[in-house]
Amino acid sequence: MPSVSDPKLKISPDKDVPSAHTLASELNPDELDALRNALRSVRDLGLSGEHIEIGTAAGGTLVQMLKTFAGGTLPPFWVVDTMTYFHDQLATVKRNLTNNRLDPDSVRFFTMMSGRAFIEAQRNPPNAAFLFIDADHELHGVTRDLQWTCFLQPQGILCMHDYGPGDRLNGVTLAADRFLKRNPHFKKLGLTGSLLVLQKTCSIPRLEVSRLEVYRAEILRQWIKLKRSFRKRWRRAAKG
Ligand SMILES: C[S@@+](CC[C@H](N)C(=O)[O-])C[C@H]1O[C@@H](n2cnc3c(N)ncnc32)[C@H](O)[C@@H]1O
């Protein structure tokens, strides 16, 4: 599988990310089960398009997803990640796959910002069956990544991690709730831990997330940051 990379990306090697050492999934066991069930239902529906993970960390969840197809036909897998989460991230993801007897060449890597990968993907649009969003968790980042839903085929499944209902300053929640309000052709299949599972019921004659929506989220990011910082101070003060 050819990989595409952005030479301008800078690596930040100082960050200590536990999954970089354990190579494990950042999902908890229940969330992983729910993700695997979603993959199985996509397979049972006979949807064979691209399976896309946006944000892979050490590839722990990727390994689990690929293993779901052991003994059967592997659908095309795409991974979109800047690979700057920790030092040597791409090599680590590939090592994780190899350690699990999975072929890194069976995955197409887009080593770049997901926004750029989206533009890249538009040139030859995938007919995706499965989309897992778990990259930038801020409102503008998630909104930008939700643009990828235009590539999902009807009945395709969208999973989002770190959804926290009730938290009005959680970027994933804000983005997902607004997305669902504006896109009633997506139905909620379940929420396990913070893993939200949705299904696209049909195609629509417009993009699910317009450029204007992305701009709106970018403008709101400072306002949310400010509100979060007030909330933190208020909680600290309330504790005494
Ligand atoms: C929370 S981790 C992903 C965890 C992984 N899905 C798992 O279950 O183990 C977030 C990942 O998203 C990537 N990322 C964050 N912002 C991104 C962006 N704008 N474009 C592409 N990748 C991004 C980071 O490099 C990191 O690898």
GROMACS .gro file of C-alpha atoms and ligand atoms in nm:
model
  267
    1MET     CA    1   0.000   0.000   0.000
    2PRO     CA    2   0.153   0.340  -0.084
    3SER     CA    3   0.175   0.584   0.204
    4VAL     CA    4   0.152   0.957   0.165
    5SER     CA    5   0.336   1.194   0.394
    6ASP     CA    6   0.371   1.563   0.462
    7PRO     CA    7   0.741   1.660   0.484
    8LYS     CA    8   0.655   1.978   0.675
    9LEU     CA    9   0.533   1.800   0.988
   10LYS     CA   10   0.744   1.857   1.297
   11ILE     CA   11   0.799   1.578   1.549
   12SER     CA   12   0.759   1.658   1.920
   13PRO     CA   13   0.968   1.382   2.082
   14ASP     CA   14   0.941   1.512   2.440
   15LYS     CA   15   0.585   1.401   2.508
   16ASP     CA   16   0.552   1.089   2.722
   17VAL     CA   17   0.257   0.889   2.591
   18PRO     CA   18   0.194   0.559   2.780
   19SER     CA   19   0.066   0.377   2.469
   20ALA     CA   20   0.402   0.451   2.302
   21HIS     CA   21   0.554   0.204   2.551
   22THR     CA   22   0.273  -0.045   2.598
   23LEU     CA   23   0.165  -0.036   2.229
   24ALA     CA   24  -0.184  -0.096   2.364
   25SER     CA   25  -0.512   0.050   2.248
   26GLU     CA   26  -0.620   0.372   2.419
   27LEU     CA   27  -0.975   0.232   2.436
   28ASN     CA   28  -1.086   0.040   2.744
   29PRO     CA   29  -1.187  -0.328   2.702
   30ASP     CA   30  -1.562  -0.251   2.682
   31GLU     CA   31  -1.507   0.019   2.422
   32LEU     CA   32  -1.285  -0.217   2.222
   33ASP     CA   33  -1.560  -0.481   2.229
   34ALA     CA   34  -1.813  -0.226   2.105
   35LEU     CA   35  -1.575  -0.119   1.827
   36ARG     CA   36  -1.519  -0.481   1.722
   37ASN     CA   37  -1.896  -0.543   1.723
   38ALA     CA   38  -1.943  -0.239   1.499
   39LEU     CA   39  -1.681  -0.378   1.260
   40ARG     CA   40  -1.854  -0.716   1.257
   41SER     CA   41  -2.188  -0.557   1.176
   42VAL     CA   42  -2.028  -0.371   0.884
   43ARG     CA   43  -1.887  -0.702   0.761
   44ASP     CA   44  -2.222  -0.880   0.811
   45LEU     CA   45  -2.393  -0.608   0.607
   46GLY     CA   46  -2.154  -0.696   0.324
   47LEU     CA   47  -1.996  -0.349   0.314
   48SER     CA   48  -1.645  -0.386   0.182
   49GLY     CA   49  -1.523  -0.028   0.140
   50GLU     CA   50  -1.237   0.150   0.313
   51HIS     CA   51  -1.203   0.130   0.690
   52ILE     CA   52  -1.051   0.456   0.809
   53GLU     CA   53  -0.897   0.540   1.145
   54ILE     CA   54  -0.819   0.908   1.207
   55GLY     CA   55  -0.571   0.919   1.496
   56THR     CA   56  -0.395   0.591   1.572
   57ALA     CA   57  -0.142   0.657   1.855
   58ALA     CA   58   0.069   0.337   1.869
   59GLY     CA   59  -0.177   0.147   1.650
   60GLY     CA   60  -0.314  -0.057   1.943
   61THR     CA   61  -0.674  -0.021   1.828
   62LEU     CA   62  -0.566  -0.068   1.466
   63VAL     CA   63  -0.417  -0.406   1.560
   64GLN     CA   64  -0.746  -0.508   1.724
   65MET     CA   65  -0.947  -0.390   1.425
   66LEU     CA   66  -0.731  -0.582   1.178
   67LYS     CA   67  -0.748  -0.893   1.396
   68THR     CA   68  -1.128  -0.884   1.371
   69PHE     CA   69  -1.083  -0.995   1.010
   70ALA     CA   70  -0.843  -1.282   1.086
   71GLY     CA   71  -0.915  -1.578   0.860
   72GLY     CA   72  -1.132  -1.369   0.626
   73THR     CA   73  -1.088  -1.101   0.364
   74LEU     CA   74  -0.925  -0.785   0.492
   75PRO     CA   75  -1.097  -0.468   0.368
   76PRO     CA   76  -0.875  -0.175   0.269
   77PHE     CA   77  -0.754   0.002   0.583
   78TRP     CA   78  -0.648   0.368   0.589
   79VAL     CA   79  -0.480   0.542   0.880
   80VAL     CA   80  -0.459   0.919   0.902
   81ASP     CA   81  -0.218   1.060   1.159
   82THR     CA   82   0.046   1.330   1.178
   83MET     CA   83   0.268   1.066   1.344
   84THR     CA   84   0.404   1.339   1.573
   85TYR     CA   85   0.233   1.214   1.892
   86PHE     CA   86   0.561   1.068   2.017
   87HIS     CA   87   0.907   0.995   1.885
   88ASP     CA   88   0.925   0.746   1.597
   89GLN     CA   89   0.548   0.702   1.596
   90LEU     CA   90   0.507   0.562   1.244
   91ALA     CA   91   0.787   0.307   1.297
   92THR     CA   92   0.625   0.213   1.631
   93VAL     CA   93   0.284   0.158   1.468
   94LYS     CA   94   0.443  -0.061   1.202
   95ARG     CA   95   0.638  -0.256   1.466
   96ASN     CA   96   0.314  -0.308   1.660
   97LEU     CA   97   0.152  -0.455   1.348
   98THR     CA   98   0.450  -0.678   1.272
   99ASN     CA   99   0.465  -0.800   1.636
  100ASN     CA  100   0.104  -0.911   1.589
  101ARG     CA  101   0.179  -1.089   1.262
  102LEU     CA  102  -0.002  -0.821   1.062
  103ASP     CA  103   0.143  -0.677   0.744
  104PRO     CA  104   0.207  -0.299   0.771
  105ASP     CA  105   0.185  -0.285   0.392
  106SER     CA  106  -0.181  -0.383   0.414
  107VAL     CA  107  -0.252  -0.040   0.563
  108ARG     CA  108  -0.239   0.286   0.370
  109PHE     CA  109  -0.086   0.557   0.589
  110PHE     CA  110  -0.160   0.926   0.541
  111THR     CA  111   0.114   1.087   0.749
  112MET     CA  112  -0.025   1.438   0.766
  113MET     CA  113  -0.286   1.659   0.931
  114SER     CA  114  -0.629   1.507   0.882
  115GLY     CA  115  -0.749   1.828   0.712
  116ARG     CA  116  -0.483   1.788   0.447
  117ALA     CA  117  -0.555   1.417   0.412
  118PHE     CA  118  -0.921   1.505   0.354
  119ILE     CA  119  -0.824   1.723   0.058
  120GLU     CA  120  -0.594   1.444  -0.065
  121ALA     CA  121  -0.879   1.189  -0.034
  122GLN     CA  122  -1.121   1.412  -0.225
  123ARG     CA  123  -0.906   1.363  -0.538
  124ASN     CA  124  -1.002   0.996  -0.547
  125PRO     CA  125  -1.289   0.963  -0.299
  126PRO     CA  126  -1.315   0.640  -0.102
  127ASN     CA  127  -1.644   0.456  -0.064
  128ALA     CA  128  -1.585   0.401   0.306
  129ALA     CA  129  -1.766   0.141   0.514
  130PHE     CA  130  -1.621   0.235   0.852
  131LEU     CA  131  -1.484   0.554   0.999
  132PHE     CA  132  -1.326   0.589   1.343
  133ILE     CA  133  -1.248   0.942   1.461
  134ASP     CA  134  -1.004   0.972   1.750
  135ALA     CA  135  -0.752   1.248   1.671
  136ASP     CA  136  -0.775   1.613   1.777
  137HIS     CA  137  -1.046   1.620   2.045
  138GLU     CA  138  -1.120   1.994   2.031
  139LEU     CA  139  -1.448   2.115   1.875
  140HIS     CA  140  -1.277   2.249   1.562
  141GLY     CA  141  -1.063   1.934   1.523
  142VAL     CA  142  -1.356   1.694   1.554
  143THR     CA  143  -1.576   1.910   1.328
  144ARG     CA  144  -1.301   1.907   1.066
  145ASP     CA  145  -1.270   1.529   1.094
  146LEU     CA  146  -1.646   1.485   1.066
  147GLN     CA  147  -1.610   1.614   0.708
  148TRP     CA  148  -1.490   1.260   0.629
  149THR     CA  149  -1.848   1.134   0.678
  150CYS     CA  150  -1.920   1.242   0.319
  151PHE     CA  151  -1.710   0.939   0.214
  152LEU     CA  152  -1.923   0.694   0.417
  153GLN     CA  153  -2.157   0.479   0.215
  154PRO     CA  154  -2.518   0.423   0.330
  155GLN     CA  155  -2.526   0.180   0.626
  156GLY     CA  156  -2.161   0.263   0.695
  157ILE     CA  157  -2.061   0.309   1.057
  158LEU     CA  158  -1.904   0.606   1.230
  159CYS     CA  159  -1.734   0.563   1.570
  160MET     CA  160  -1.608   0.851   1.780
  161HIS     CA  161  -1.399   0.822   2.094
  162ASP     CA  162  -1.401   1.048   2.404
  163TYR     CA  163  -1.765   1.148   2.376
  164GLY     CA  164  -1.882   1.264   2.719
  165PRO     CA  165  -2.254   1.336   2.737
  166GLY     CA  166  -2.341   1.619   2.972
  167ASP     CA  167  -2.000   1.784   2.949
  168ARG     CA  168  -2.081   2.108   2.771
  169LEU     CA  169  -1.716   2.195   2.720
  170ASN     CA  170  -1.606   1.859   2.578
  171GLY     CA  171  -1.502   1.917   2.216
  172VAL     CA  172  -1.608   1.569   2.097
  173THR     CA  173  -1.952   1.604   2.259
  174LEU     CA  174  -2.008   1.954   2.122
  175ALA     CA  175  -1.908   1.849   1.771
  176ALA     CA  176  -2.098   1.518   1.772
  177ASP     CA  177  -2.419   1.665   1.916
  178ARG     CA  178  -2.424   1.945   1.661
  179PHE     CA  179  -2.341   1.699   1.383
  180LEU     CA  180  -2.633   1.474   1.486
  181LYS     CA  181  -2.874   1.768   1.501
  182ARG     CA  182  -2.779   1.879   1.151
  183ASN     CA  183  -2.758   1.528   1.008
  184PRO     CA  184  -3.064   1.327   1.113
  185HIS     CA  185  -2.973   1.065   0.853
  186PHE     CA  186  -2.718   0.944   1.110
  187LYS     CA  187  -2.872   0.729   1.380
  188LYS     CA  188  -2.724   0.646   1.715
  189LEU     CA  189  -2.650   0.275   1.761
  190GLY     CA  190  -2.495   0.298   2.104
  191LEU     CA  191  -2.260   0.454   2.356
  192THR     CA  192  -2.013   0.234   2.543
  193GLY     CA  193  -1.786   0.419   2.783
  194SER     CA  194  -1.697   0.719   2.570
  195LEU     CA  195  -1.725   0.535   2.238
  196LEU     CA  196  -2.018   0.666   2.036
  197VAL     CA  197  -2.137   0.445   1.750
  198LEU     CA  198  -2.349   0.595   1.471
  199GLN     CA  199  -2.480   0.465   1.139
  200LYS     CA  200  -2.536   0.660   0.817
  201THR     CA  201  -2.880   0.558   0.696
  202CYS     CA  202  -2.867   0.714   0.348
  203SER     CA  203  -2.674   0.952   0.123
  204ILE     CA  204  -2.774   1.318   0.108
  205PRO     CA  205  -2.727   1.575  -0.171
  206ARG     CA  206  -2.493   1.797   0.036
  207LEU     CA  207  -2.183   1.764   0.248
  208GLU     CA  208  -2.258   1.660   0.606
  209VAL     CA  209  -2.012   1.924   0.729
  210SER     CA  210  -1.970   2.238   0.522
  211ARG     CA  211  -1.661   2.463   0.517
  212LEU     CA  212  -1.874   2.719   0.700
  213GLU     CA  213  -1.930   2.470   0.984
  214VAL     CA  214  -1.554   2.418   1.011
  215TYR     CA  215  -1.496   2.798   1.021
  216ARG     CA  216  -1.765   2.834   1.290
  217ALA     CA  217  -1.591   2.571   1.504
  218GLU     CA  218  -1.255   2.741   1.454
  219ILE     CA  219  -1.398   3.072   1.570
  220LEU     CA  220  -1.560   2.910   1.875
  221ARG     CA  221  -1.238   2.739   1.987
  222GLN     CA  222  -1.107   3.049   2.177
  223TRP     CA  223  -1.442   3.101   2.348
  224ILE     CA  224  -1.448   2.736   2.466
  225LYS     CA  225  -1.088   2.763   2.588
  226LEU     CA  226  -1.182   3.069   2.790
  227LYS     CA  227  -1.490   2.902   2.939
  228ARG     CA  228  -1.284   2.596   3.032
  229SER     CA  229  -1.027   2.809   3.207
  230PHE     CA  230  -1.304   2.992   3.403
  231ARG     CA  231  -1.455   2.656   3.501
  232LYS     CA  232  -1.116   2.533   3.625
  233ARG     CA  233  -1.061   2.847   3.833
  234TRP     CA  234  -1.413   2.836   3.971
  235ARG     CA  235  -1.374   2.469   4.075
  236ARG     CA  236  -1.038   2.544   4.236
  237ALA     CA  237  -1.187   2.837   4.427
  238ALA     CA  238  -1.489   2.628   4.536
  239LYS     CA  239  -1.253   2.365   4.682
  240GLY     CA  240  -1.094   2.640   4.890
  241LIG     C1  241  -0.590   0.979   2.124
  241LIG     S1  242  -0.466   0.932   2.009
  241LIG     C2  243  -0.542   0.804   1.917
  241LIG     C3  244  -0.566   0.678   1.996
  241LIG     C4  245  -0.595   0.557   1.911
  241LIG     N1  246  -0.711   0.575   1.826
  241LIG     C5  247  -0.621   0.435   1.999
  241LIG     O1  248  -0.739   0.396   2.012
  241LIG     O2  249  -0.526   0.380   2.056
  241LIG     C6  250  -0.470   1.070   1.900
  241LIG     C7  251  -0.387   1.055   1.773
  241LIG     O3  252  -0.435   1.152   1.681
  241LIG     C8  253  -0.326   1.212   1.614
  241LIG     N2  254  -0.369   1.348   1.574
  241LIG     C9  255  -0.405   1.449   1.657
  241LIG     N3  256  -0.444   1.555   1.584
  241LIG    C10  257  -0.435   1.519   1.454
  241LIG    C11  258  -0.462   1.585   1.331
  241LIG     N4  259  -0.507   1.709   1.327
  241LIG     N5  260  -0.442   1.517   1.216
  241LIG    C12  261  -0.396   1.389   1.218
  241LIG     N6  262  -0.368   1.323   1.331
  241LIG    C13  263  -0.387   1.386   1.448
  241LIG    C14  264  -0.211   1.208   1.714
  241LIG     O4  265  -0.086   1.209   1.647
  241LIG    C15  266  -0.238   1.077   1.788
  241LIG     O5  267  -0.167   0.971   1.729
   0.00000   0.00000   0.00000
